PDB file of C-alpha atoms and ligand atoms in Angstrom:
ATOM      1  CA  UNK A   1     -12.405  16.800  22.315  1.00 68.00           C
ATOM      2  CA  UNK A   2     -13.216  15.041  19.426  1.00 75.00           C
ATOM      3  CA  UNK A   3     -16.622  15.708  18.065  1.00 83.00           C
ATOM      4  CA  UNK A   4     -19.066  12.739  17.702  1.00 91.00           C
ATOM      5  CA  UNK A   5     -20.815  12.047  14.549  1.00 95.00           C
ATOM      6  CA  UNK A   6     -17.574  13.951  12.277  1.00 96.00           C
ATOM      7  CA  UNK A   7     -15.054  12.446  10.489  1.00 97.00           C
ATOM      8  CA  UNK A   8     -12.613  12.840   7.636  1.00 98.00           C
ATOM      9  CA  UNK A   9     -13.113   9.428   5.842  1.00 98.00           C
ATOM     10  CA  UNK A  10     -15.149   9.325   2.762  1.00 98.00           C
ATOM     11  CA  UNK A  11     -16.641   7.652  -0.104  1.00 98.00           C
ATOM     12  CA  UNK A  12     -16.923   8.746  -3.342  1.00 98.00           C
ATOM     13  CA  UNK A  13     -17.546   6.958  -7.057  1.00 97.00           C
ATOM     14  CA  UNK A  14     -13.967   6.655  -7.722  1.00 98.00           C
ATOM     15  CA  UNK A  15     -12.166   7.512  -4.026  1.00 98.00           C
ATOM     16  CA  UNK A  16     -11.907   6.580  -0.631  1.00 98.00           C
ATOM     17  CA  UNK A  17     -10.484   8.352   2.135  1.00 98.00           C
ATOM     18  CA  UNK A  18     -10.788   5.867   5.159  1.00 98.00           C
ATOM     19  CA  UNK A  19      -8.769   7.355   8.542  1.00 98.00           C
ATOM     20  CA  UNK A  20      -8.334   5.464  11.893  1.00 98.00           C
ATOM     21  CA  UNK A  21     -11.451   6.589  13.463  1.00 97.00           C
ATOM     22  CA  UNK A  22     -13.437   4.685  11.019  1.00 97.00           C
ATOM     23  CA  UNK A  23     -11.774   1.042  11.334  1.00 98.00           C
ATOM     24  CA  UNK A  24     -14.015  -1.420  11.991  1.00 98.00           C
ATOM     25  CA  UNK A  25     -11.587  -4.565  12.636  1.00 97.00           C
ATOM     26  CA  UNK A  26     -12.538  -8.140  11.771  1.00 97.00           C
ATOM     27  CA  UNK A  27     -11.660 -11.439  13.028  1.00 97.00           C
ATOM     28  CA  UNK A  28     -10.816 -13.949  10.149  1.00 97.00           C
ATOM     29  CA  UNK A  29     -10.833 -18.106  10.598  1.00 96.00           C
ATOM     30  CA  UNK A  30      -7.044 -17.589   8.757  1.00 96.00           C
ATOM     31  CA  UNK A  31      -5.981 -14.789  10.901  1.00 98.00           C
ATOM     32  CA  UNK A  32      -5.603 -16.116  14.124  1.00 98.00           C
ATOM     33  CA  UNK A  33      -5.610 -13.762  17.112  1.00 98.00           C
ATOM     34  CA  UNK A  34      -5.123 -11.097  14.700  1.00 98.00           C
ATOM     35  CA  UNK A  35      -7.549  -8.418  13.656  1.00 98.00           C
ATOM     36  CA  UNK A  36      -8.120  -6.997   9.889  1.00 98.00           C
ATOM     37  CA  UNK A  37      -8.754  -3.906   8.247  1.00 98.00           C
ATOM     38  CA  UNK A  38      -9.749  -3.626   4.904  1.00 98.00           C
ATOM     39  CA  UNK A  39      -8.933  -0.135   3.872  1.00 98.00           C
ATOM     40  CA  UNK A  40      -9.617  -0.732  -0.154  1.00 98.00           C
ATOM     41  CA  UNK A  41     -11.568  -3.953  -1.826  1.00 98.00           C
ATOM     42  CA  UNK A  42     -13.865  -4.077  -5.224  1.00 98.00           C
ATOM     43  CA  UNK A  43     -16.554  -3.576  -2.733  1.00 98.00           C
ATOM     44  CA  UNK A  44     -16.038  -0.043  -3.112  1.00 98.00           C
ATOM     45  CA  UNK A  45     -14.960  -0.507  -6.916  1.00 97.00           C
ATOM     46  CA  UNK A  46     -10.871  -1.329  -6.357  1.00 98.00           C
ATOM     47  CA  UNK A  47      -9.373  -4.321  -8.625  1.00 97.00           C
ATOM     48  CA  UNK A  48      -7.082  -4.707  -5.423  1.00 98.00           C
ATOM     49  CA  UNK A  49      -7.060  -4.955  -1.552  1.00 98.00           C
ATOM     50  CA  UNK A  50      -5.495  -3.193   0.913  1.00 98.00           C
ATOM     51  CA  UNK A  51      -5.778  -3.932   4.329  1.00 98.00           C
ATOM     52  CA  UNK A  52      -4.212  -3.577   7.772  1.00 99.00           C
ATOM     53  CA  UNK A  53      -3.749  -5.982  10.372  1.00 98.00           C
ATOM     54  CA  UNK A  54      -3.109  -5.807  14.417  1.00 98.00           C
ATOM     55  CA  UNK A  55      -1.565  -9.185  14.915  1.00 98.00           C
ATOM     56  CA  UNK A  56      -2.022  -9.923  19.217  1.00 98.00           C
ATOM     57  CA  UNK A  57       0.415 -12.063  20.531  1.00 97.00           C
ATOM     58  CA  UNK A  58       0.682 -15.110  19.236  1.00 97.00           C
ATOM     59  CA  UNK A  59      -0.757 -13.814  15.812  1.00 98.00           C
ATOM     60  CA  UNK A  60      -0.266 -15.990  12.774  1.00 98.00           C
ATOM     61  CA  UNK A  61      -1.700 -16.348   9.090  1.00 98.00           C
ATOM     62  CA  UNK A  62      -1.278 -19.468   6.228  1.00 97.00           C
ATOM     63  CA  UNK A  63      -2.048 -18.221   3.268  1.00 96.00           C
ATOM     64  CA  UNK A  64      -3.434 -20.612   0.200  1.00 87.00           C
ATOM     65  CA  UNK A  65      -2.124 -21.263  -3.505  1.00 82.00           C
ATOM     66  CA  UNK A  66      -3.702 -18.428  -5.095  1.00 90.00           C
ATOM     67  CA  UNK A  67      -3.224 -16.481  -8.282  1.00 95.00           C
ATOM     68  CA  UNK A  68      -2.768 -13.260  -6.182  1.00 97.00           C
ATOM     69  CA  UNK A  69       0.709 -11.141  -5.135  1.00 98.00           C
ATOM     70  CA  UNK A  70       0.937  -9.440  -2.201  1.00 98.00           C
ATOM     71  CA  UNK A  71       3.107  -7.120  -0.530  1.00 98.00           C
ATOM     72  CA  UNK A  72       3.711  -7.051   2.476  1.00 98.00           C
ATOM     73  CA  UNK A  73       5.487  -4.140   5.454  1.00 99.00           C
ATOM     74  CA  UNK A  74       5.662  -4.338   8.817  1.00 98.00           C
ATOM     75  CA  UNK A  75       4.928  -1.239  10.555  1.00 98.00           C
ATOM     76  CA  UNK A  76       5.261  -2.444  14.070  1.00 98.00           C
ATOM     77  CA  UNK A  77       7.157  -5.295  16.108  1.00 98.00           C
ATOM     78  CA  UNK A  78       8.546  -8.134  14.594  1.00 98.00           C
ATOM     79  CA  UNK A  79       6.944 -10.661  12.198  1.00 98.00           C
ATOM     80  CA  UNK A  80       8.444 -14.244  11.392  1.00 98.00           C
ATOM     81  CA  UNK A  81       7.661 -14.760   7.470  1.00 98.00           C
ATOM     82  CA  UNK A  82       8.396 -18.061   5.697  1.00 98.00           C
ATOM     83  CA  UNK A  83       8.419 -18.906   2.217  1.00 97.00           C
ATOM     84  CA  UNK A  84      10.154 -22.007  -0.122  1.00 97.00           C
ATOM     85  CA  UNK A  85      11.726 -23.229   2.962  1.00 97.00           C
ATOM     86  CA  UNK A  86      12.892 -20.362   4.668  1.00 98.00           C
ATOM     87  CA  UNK A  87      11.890 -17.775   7.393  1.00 98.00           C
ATOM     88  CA  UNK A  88      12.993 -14.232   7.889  1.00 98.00           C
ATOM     89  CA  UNK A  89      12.496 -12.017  10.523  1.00 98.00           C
ATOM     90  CA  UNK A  90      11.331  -8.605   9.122  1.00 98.00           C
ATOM     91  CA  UNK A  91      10.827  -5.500  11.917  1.00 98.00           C
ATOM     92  CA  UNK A  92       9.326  -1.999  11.276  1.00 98.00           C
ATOM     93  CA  UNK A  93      10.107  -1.258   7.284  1.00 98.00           C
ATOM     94  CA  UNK A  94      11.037  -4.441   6.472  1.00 98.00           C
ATOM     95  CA  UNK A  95       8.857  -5.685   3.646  1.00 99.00           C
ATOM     96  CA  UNK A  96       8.403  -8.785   1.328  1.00 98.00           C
ATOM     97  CA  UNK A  97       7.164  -9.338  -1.946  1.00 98.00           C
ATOM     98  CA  UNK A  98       4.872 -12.770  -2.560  1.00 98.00           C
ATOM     99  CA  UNK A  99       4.659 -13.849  -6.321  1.00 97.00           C
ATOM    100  CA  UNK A 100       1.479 -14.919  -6.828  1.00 97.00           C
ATOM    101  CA  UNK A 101       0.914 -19.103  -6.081  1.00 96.00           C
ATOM    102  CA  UNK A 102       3.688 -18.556  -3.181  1.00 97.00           C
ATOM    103  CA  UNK A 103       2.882 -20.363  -0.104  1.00 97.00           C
ATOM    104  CA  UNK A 104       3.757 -18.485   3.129  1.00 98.00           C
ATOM    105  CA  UNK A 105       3.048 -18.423   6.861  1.00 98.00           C
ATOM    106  CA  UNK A 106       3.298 -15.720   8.921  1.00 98.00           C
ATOM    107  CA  UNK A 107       3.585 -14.958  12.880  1.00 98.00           C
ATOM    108  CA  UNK A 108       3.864 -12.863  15.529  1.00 98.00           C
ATOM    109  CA  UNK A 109       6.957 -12.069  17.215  1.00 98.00           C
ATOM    110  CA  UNK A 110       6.496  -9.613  19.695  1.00 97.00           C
ATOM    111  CA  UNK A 111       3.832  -8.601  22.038  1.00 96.00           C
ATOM    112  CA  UNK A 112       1.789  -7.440  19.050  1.00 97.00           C
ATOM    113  CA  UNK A 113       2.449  -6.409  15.682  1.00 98.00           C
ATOM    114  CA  UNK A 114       1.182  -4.017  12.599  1.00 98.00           C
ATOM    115  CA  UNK A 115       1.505  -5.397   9.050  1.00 98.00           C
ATOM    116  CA  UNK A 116       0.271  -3.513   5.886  1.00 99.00           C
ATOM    117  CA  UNK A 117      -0.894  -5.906   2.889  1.00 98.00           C
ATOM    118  CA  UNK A 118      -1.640  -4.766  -0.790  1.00 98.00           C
ATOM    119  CA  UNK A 119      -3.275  -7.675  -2.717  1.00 98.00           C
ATOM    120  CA  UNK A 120      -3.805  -8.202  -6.140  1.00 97.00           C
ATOM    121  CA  UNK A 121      -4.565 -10.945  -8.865  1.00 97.00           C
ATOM    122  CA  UNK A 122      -1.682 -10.970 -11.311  1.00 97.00           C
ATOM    123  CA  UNK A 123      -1.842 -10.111 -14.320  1.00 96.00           C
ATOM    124  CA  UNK A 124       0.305 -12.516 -16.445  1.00 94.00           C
ATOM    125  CA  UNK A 125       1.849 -11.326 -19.726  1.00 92.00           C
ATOM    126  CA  UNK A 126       3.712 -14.234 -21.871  1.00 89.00           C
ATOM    127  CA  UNK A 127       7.047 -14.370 -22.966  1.00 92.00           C
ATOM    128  CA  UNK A 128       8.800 -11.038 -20.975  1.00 91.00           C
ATOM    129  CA  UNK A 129      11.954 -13.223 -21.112  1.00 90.00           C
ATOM    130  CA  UNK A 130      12.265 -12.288 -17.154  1.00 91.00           C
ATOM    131  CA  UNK A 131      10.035 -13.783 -13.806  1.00 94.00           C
ATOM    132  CA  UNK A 132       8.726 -12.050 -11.196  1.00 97.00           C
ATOM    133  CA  UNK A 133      10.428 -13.196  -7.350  1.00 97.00           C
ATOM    134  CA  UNK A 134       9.649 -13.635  -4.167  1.00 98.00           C
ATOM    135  CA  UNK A 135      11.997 -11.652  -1.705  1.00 98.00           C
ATOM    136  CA  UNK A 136      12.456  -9.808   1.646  1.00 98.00           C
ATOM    137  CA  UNK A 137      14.179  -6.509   2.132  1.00 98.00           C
ATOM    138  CA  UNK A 138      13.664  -3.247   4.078  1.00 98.00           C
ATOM    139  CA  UNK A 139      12.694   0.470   3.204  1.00 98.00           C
ATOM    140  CA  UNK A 140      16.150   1.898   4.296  1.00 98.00           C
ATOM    141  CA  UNK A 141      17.820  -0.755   2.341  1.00 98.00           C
ATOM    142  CA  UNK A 142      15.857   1.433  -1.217  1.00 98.00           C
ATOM    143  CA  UNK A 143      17.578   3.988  -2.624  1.00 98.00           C
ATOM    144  CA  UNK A 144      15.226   6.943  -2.740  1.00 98.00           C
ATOM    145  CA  UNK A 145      15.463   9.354  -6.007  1.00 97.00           C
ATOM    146  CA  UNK A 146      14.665  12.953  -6.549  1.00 97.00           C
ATOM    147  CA  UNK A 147      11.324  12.243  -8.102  1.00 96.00           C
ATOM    148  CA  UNK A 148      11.546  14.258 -11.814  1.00 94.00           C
ATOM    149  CA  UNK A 149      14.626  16.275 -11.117  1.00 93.00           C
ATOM    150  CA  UNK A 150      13.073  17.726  -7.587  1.00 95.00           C
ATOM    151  CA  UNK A 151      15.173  17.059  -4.272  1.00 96.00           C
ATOM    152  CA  UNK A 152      12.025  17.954  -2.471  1.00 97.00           C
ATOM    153  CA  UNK A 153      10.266  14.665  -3.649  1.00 98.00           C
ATOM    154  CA  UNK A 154      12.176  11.499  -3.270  1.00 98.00           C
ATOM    155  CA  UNK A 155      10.572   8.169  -4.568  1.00 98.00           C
ATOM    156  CA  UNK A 156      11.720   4.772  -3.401  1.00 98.00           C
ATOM    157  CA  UNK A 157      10.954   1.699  -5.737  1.00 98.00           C
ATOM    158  CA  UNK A 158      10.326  -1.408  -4.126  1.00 98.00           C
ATOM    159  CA  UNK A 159       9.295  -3.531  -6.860  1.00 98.00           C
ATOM    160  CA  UNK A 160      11.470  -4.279  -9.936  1.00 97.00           C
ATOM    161  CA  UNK A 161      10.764  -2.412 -12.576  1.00 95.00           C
ATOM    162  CA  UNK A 162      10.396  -4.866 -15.404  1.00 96.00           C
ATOM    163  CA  UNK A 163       7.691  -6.548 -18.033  1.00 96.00           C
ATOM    164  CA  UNK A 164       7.121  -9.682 -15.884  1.00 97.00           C
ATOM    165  CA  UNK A 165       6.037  -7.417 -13.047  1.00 97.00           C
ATOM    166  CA  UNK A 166       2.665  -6.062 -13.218  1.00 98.00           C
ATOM    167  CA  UNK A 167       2.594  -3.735 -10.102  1.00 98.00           C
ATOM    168  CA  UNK A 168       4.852  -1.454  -8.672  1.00 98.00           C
ATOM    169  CA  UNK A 169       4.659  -0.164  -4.813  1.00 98.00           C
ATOM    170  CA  UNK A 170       6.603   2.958  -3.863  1.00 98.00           C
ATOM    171  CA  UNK A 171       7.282   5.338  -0.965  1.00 98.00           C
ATOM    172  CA  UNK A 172       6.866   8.791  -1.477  1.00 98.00           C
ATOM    173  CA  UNK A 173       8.729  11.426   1.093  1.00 98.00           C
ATOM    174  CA  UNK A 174       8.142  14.853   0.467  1.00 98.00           C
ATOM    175  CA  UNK A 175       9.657  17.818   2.646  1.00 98.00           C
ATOM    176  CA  UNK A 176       7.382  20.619   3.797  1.00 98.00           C
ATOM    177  CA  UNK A 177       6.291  23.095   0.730  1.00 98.00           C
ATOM    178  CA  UNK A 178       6.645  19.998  -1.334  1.00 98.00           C
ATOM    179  CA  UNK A 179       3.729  18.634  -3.912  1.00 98.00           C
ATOM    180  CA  UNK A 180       3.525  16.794  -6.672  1.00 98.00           C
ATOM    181  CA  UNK A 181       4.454  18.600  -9.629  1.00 96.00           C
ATOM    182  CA  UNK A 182       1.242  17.945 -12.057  1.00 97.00           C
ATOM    183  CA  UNK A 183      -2.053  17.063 -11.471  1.00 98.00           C
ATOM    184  CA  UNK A 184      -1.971  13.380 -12.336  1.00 98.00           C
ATOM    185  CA  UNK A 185      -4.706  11.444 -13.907  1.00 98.00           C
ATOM    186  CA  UNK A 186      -4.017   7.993 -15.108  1.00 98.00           C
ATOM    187  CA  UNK A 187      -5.788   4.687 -15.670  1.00 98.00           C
ATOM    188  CA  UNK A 188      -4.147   2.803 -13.284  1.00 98.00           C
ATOM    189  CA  UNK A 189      -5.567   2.695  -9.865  1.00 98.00           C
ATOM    190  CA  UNK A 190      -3.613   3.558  -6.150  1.00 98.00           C
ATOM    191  CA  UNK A 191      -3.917   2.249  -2.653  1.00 98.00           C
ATOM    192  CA  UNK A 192      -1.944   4.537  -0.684  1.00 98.00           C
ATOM    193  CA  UNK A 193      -1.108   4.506   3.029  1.00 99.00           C
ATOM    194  CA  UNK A 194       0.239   7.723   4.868  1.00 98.00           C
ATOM    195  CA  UNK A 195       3.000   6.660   6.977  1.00 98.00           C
ATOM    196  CA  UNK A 196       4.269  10.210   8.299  1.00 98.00           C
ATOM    197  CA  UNK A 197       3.657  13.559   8.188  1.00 98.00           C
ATOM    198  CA  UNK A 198       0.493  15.578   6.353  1.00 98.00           C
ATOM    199  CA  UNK A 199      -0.832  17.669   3.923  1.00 98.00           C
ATOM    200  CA  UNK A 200      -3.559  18.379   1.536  1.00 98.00           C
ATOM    201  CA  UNK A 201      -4.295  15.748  -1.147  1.00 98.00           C
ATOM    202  CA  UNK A 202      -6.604  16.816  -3.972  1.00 98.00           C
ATOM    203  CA  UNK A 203      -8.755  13.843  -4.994  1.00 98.00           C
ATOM    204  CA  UNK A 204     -11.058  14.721  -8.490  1.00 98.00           C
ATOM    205  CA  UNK A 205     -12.688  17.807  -7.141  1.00 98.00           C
ATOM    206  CA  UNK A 206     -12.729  17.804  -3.338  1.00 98.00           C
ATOM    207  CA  UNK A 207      -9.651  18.518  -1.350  1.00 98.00           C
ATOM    208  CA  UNK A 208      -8.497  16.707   1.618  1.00 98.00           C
ATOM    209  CA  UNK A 209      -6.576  17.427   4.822  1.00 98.00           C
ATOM    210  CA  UNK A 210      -4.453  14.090   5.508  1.00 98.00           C
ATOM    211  CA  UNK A 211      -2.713  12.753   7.928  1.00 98.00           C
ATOM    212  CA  UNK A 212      -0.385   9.346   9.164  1.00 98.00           C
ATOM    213  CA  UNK A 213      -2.593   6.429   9.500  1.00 98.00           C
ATOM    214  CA  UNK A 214      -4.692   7.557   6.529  1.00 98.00           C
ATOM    215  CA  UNK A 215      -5.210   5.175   3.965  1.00 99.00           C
ATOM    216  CA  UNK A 216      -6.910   6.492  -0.031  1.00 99.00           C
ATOM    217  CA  UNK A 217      -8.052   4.590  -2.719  1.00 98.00           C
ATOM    218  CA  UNK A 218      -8.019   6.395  -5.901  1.00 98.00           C
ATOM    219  CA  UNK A 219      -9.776   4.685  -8.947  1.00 98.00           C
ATOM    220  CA  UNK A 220      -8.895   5.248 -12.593  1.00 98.00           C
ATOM    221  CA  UNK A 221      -8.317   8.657 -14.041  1.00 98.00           C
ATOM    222  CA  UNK A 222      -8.742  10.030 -10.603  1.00 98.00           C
ATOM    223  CA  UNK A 223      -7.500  13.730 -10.940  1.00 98.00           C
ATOM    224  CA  UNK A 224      -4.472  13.485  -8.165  1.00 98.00           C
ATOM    225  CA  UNK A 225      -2.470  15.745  -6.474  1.00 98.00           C
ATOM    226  CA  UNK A 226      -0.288  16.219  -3.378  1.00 98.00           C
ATOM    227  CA  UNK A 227       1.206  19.296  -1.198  1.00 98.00           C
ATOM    228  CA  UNK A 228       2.714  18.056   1.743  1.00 98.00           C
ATOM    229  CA  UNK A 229       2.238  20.167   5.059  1.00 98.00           C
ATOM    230  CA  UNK A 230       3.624  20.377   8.918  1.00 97.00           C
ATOM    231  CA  UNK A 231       6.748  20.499  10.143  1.00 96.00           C
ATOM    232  CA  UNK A 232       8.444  17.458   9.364  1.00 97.00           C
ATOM    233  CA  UNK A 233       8.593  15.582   5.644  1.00 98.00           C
ATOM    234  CA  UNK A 234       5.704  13.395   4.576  1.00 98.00           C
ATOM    235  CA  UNK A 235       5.405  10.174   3.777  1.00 98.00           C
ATOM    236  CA  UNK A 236       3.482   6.893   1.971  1.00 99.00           C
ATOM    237  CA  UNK A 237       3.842   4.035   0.467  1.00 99.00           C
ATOM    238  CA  UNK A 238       1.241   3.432  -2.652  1.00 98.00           C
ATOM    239  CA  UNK A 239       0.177   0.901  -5.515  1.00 98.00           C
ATOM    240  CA  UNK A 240       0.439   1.355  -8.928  1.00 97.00           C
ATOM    241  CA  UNK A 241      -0.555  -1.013 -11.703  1.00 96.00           C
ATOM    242  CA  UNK A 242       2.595  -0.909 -13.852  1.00 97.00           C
ATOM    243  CA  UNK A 243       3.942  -2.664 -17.110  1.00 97.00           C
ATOM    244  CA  UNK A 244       0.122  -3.890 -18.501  1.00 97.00           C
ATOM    245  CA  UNK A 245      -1.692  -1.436 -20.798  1.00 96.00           C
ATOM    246  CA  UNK A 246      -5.993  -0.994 -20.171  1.00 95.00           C
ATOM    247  CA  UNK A 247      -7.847  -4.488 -20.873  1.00 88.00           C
ATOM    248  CA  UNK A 248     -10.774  -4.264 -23.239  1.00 90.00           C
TER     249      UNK A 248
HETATM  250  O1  LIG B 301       3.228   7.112  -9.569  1.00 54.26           O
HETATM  251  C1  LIG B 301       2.249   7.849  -9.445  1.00 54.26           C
HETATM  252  O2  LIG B 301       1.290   7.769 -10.227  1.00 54.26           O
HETATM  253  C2  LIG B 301       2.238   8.842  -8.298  1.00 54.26           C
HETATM  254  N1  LIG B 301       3.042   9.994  -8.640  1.00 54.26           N
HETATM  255  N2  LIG B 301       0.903   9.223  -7.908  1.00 54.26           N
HETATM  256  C3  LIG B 301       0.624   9.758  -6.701  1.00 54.26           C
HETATM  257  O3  LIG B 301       1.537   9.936  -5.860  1.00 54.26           O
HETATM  258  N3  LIG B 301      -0.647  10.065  -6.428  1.00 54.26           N
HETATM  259 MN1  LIG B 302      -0.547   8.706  -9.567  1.00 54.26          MN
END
């Protein structure tokens, strides 16, 4: 029985832990029939959002000309995305990338559907001699790497690698016994979303047990570290600010 009054989520100066017990979903005028859950925003001192969203049937979005990217992955049913002229119909692990001032609708395909969004402003950086896309692809279409020589710890990039591109979003699968292999702190801020599996993540000073469905924010020079738990390998996809050095 679960106990009333307890939960893992938390909220510190420069974390969040937020788990599925927590979510408090919203109805927004351009989310129709869909509900939203912002699991990182500057309200709790983020530069980004994260957010989840339960799209019912007949679920659709139109997004506006903004200066913001997003990323998007569907993590259940089928979603109908359509950009410059074109739709594509992405399913669990397919993903897209939005350049920022992309125009693009989205809807429902099945009975209802589970999206994941990271959202950010972009951060523009003159003459890279390359431009960041817009494009649709899926997680088993990645090649996934043995993350700093170790088998244990595969890392999937999603994003180009490349000036232009001022954000990079990865999946992370580590097998049992596995953990990151230093305690990372960095200026650049994460959203991170558990999609499988457990373990313990350290975040500054407190420890936590984590779980699928678990989504952390982790704000600059955030002491970080990962040992991944259970049976069966663990995984998330996270955001890192890539490619753009600390603005003064
Ligand atoms: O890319 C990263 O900074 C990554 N290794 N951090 C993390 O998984 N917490
Ligand atoms: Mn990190």
């Amino acid at each position: 029985m679960t106990l009333t009054g307890a939960t893992r989520s938390k909220l510190s100066r420069n974390y969040s832990l937020m788990c599925p017990d927590s979510h408090v979903p919203l109805n927004l005028p351009q989310w129709k029939n869909c509900q939203v859950i912002y699991t990182a925003s500057p309200e709790m001192g983020a530069k980004f959002c994260q957010f989840l969203v339960n799209m019912k049937a007949g679920g659709s979005f139109c997004s506006e000309s903004s200066s913001d990217e997003f990323l998007l992955l569907v993590l259940e049913g089928e979603i109908a995305l359509s950009f410059s002229g074109e739709t594509h119909h992405l399913q669990q692990d397919g993903f897209a990338h939005l350049k920022a001032g992309e125009r693009f609708e989205l809807a429902n395909r099945s009975e209802s559907s589970r999206l994941l969004a990271f959202q950010k402003k972009y951060a523009p950086m003159p003459d890279t001699g390359d431009a960041v896309t817009s494009f649709v692809s899926s997680l088993p279409q990645i090649p996934a790497k043995p993350f700093l020589g170790d088998d244990g710890a595969l890392l999937q990039a999603l994003l180009p690698d490349a000036p232009a591109w001022d954000w990079g979003v990865n999946v992370f699968e580590f097998q049992p016994g596995a953990t990151l292999p230093i305690v990372e702190m960095h200026f650049m801020e994460h959203g991170l979303y558990f999609l499988q599996g457990q373990g313990v993540y350290r975040l500054g000073s407190d420890w936590h047990l984590v779980e699928q469905g678990d989504a952390i924010w982790m704000g600059p020079y955030l002491e970080q570290w990962f040992a991944a738990t259970g049976k069966v390998s663990s995984k998330y996809i996270y955001y890192k600010e890539m490619n753009r050095a600390p603005r003064l």
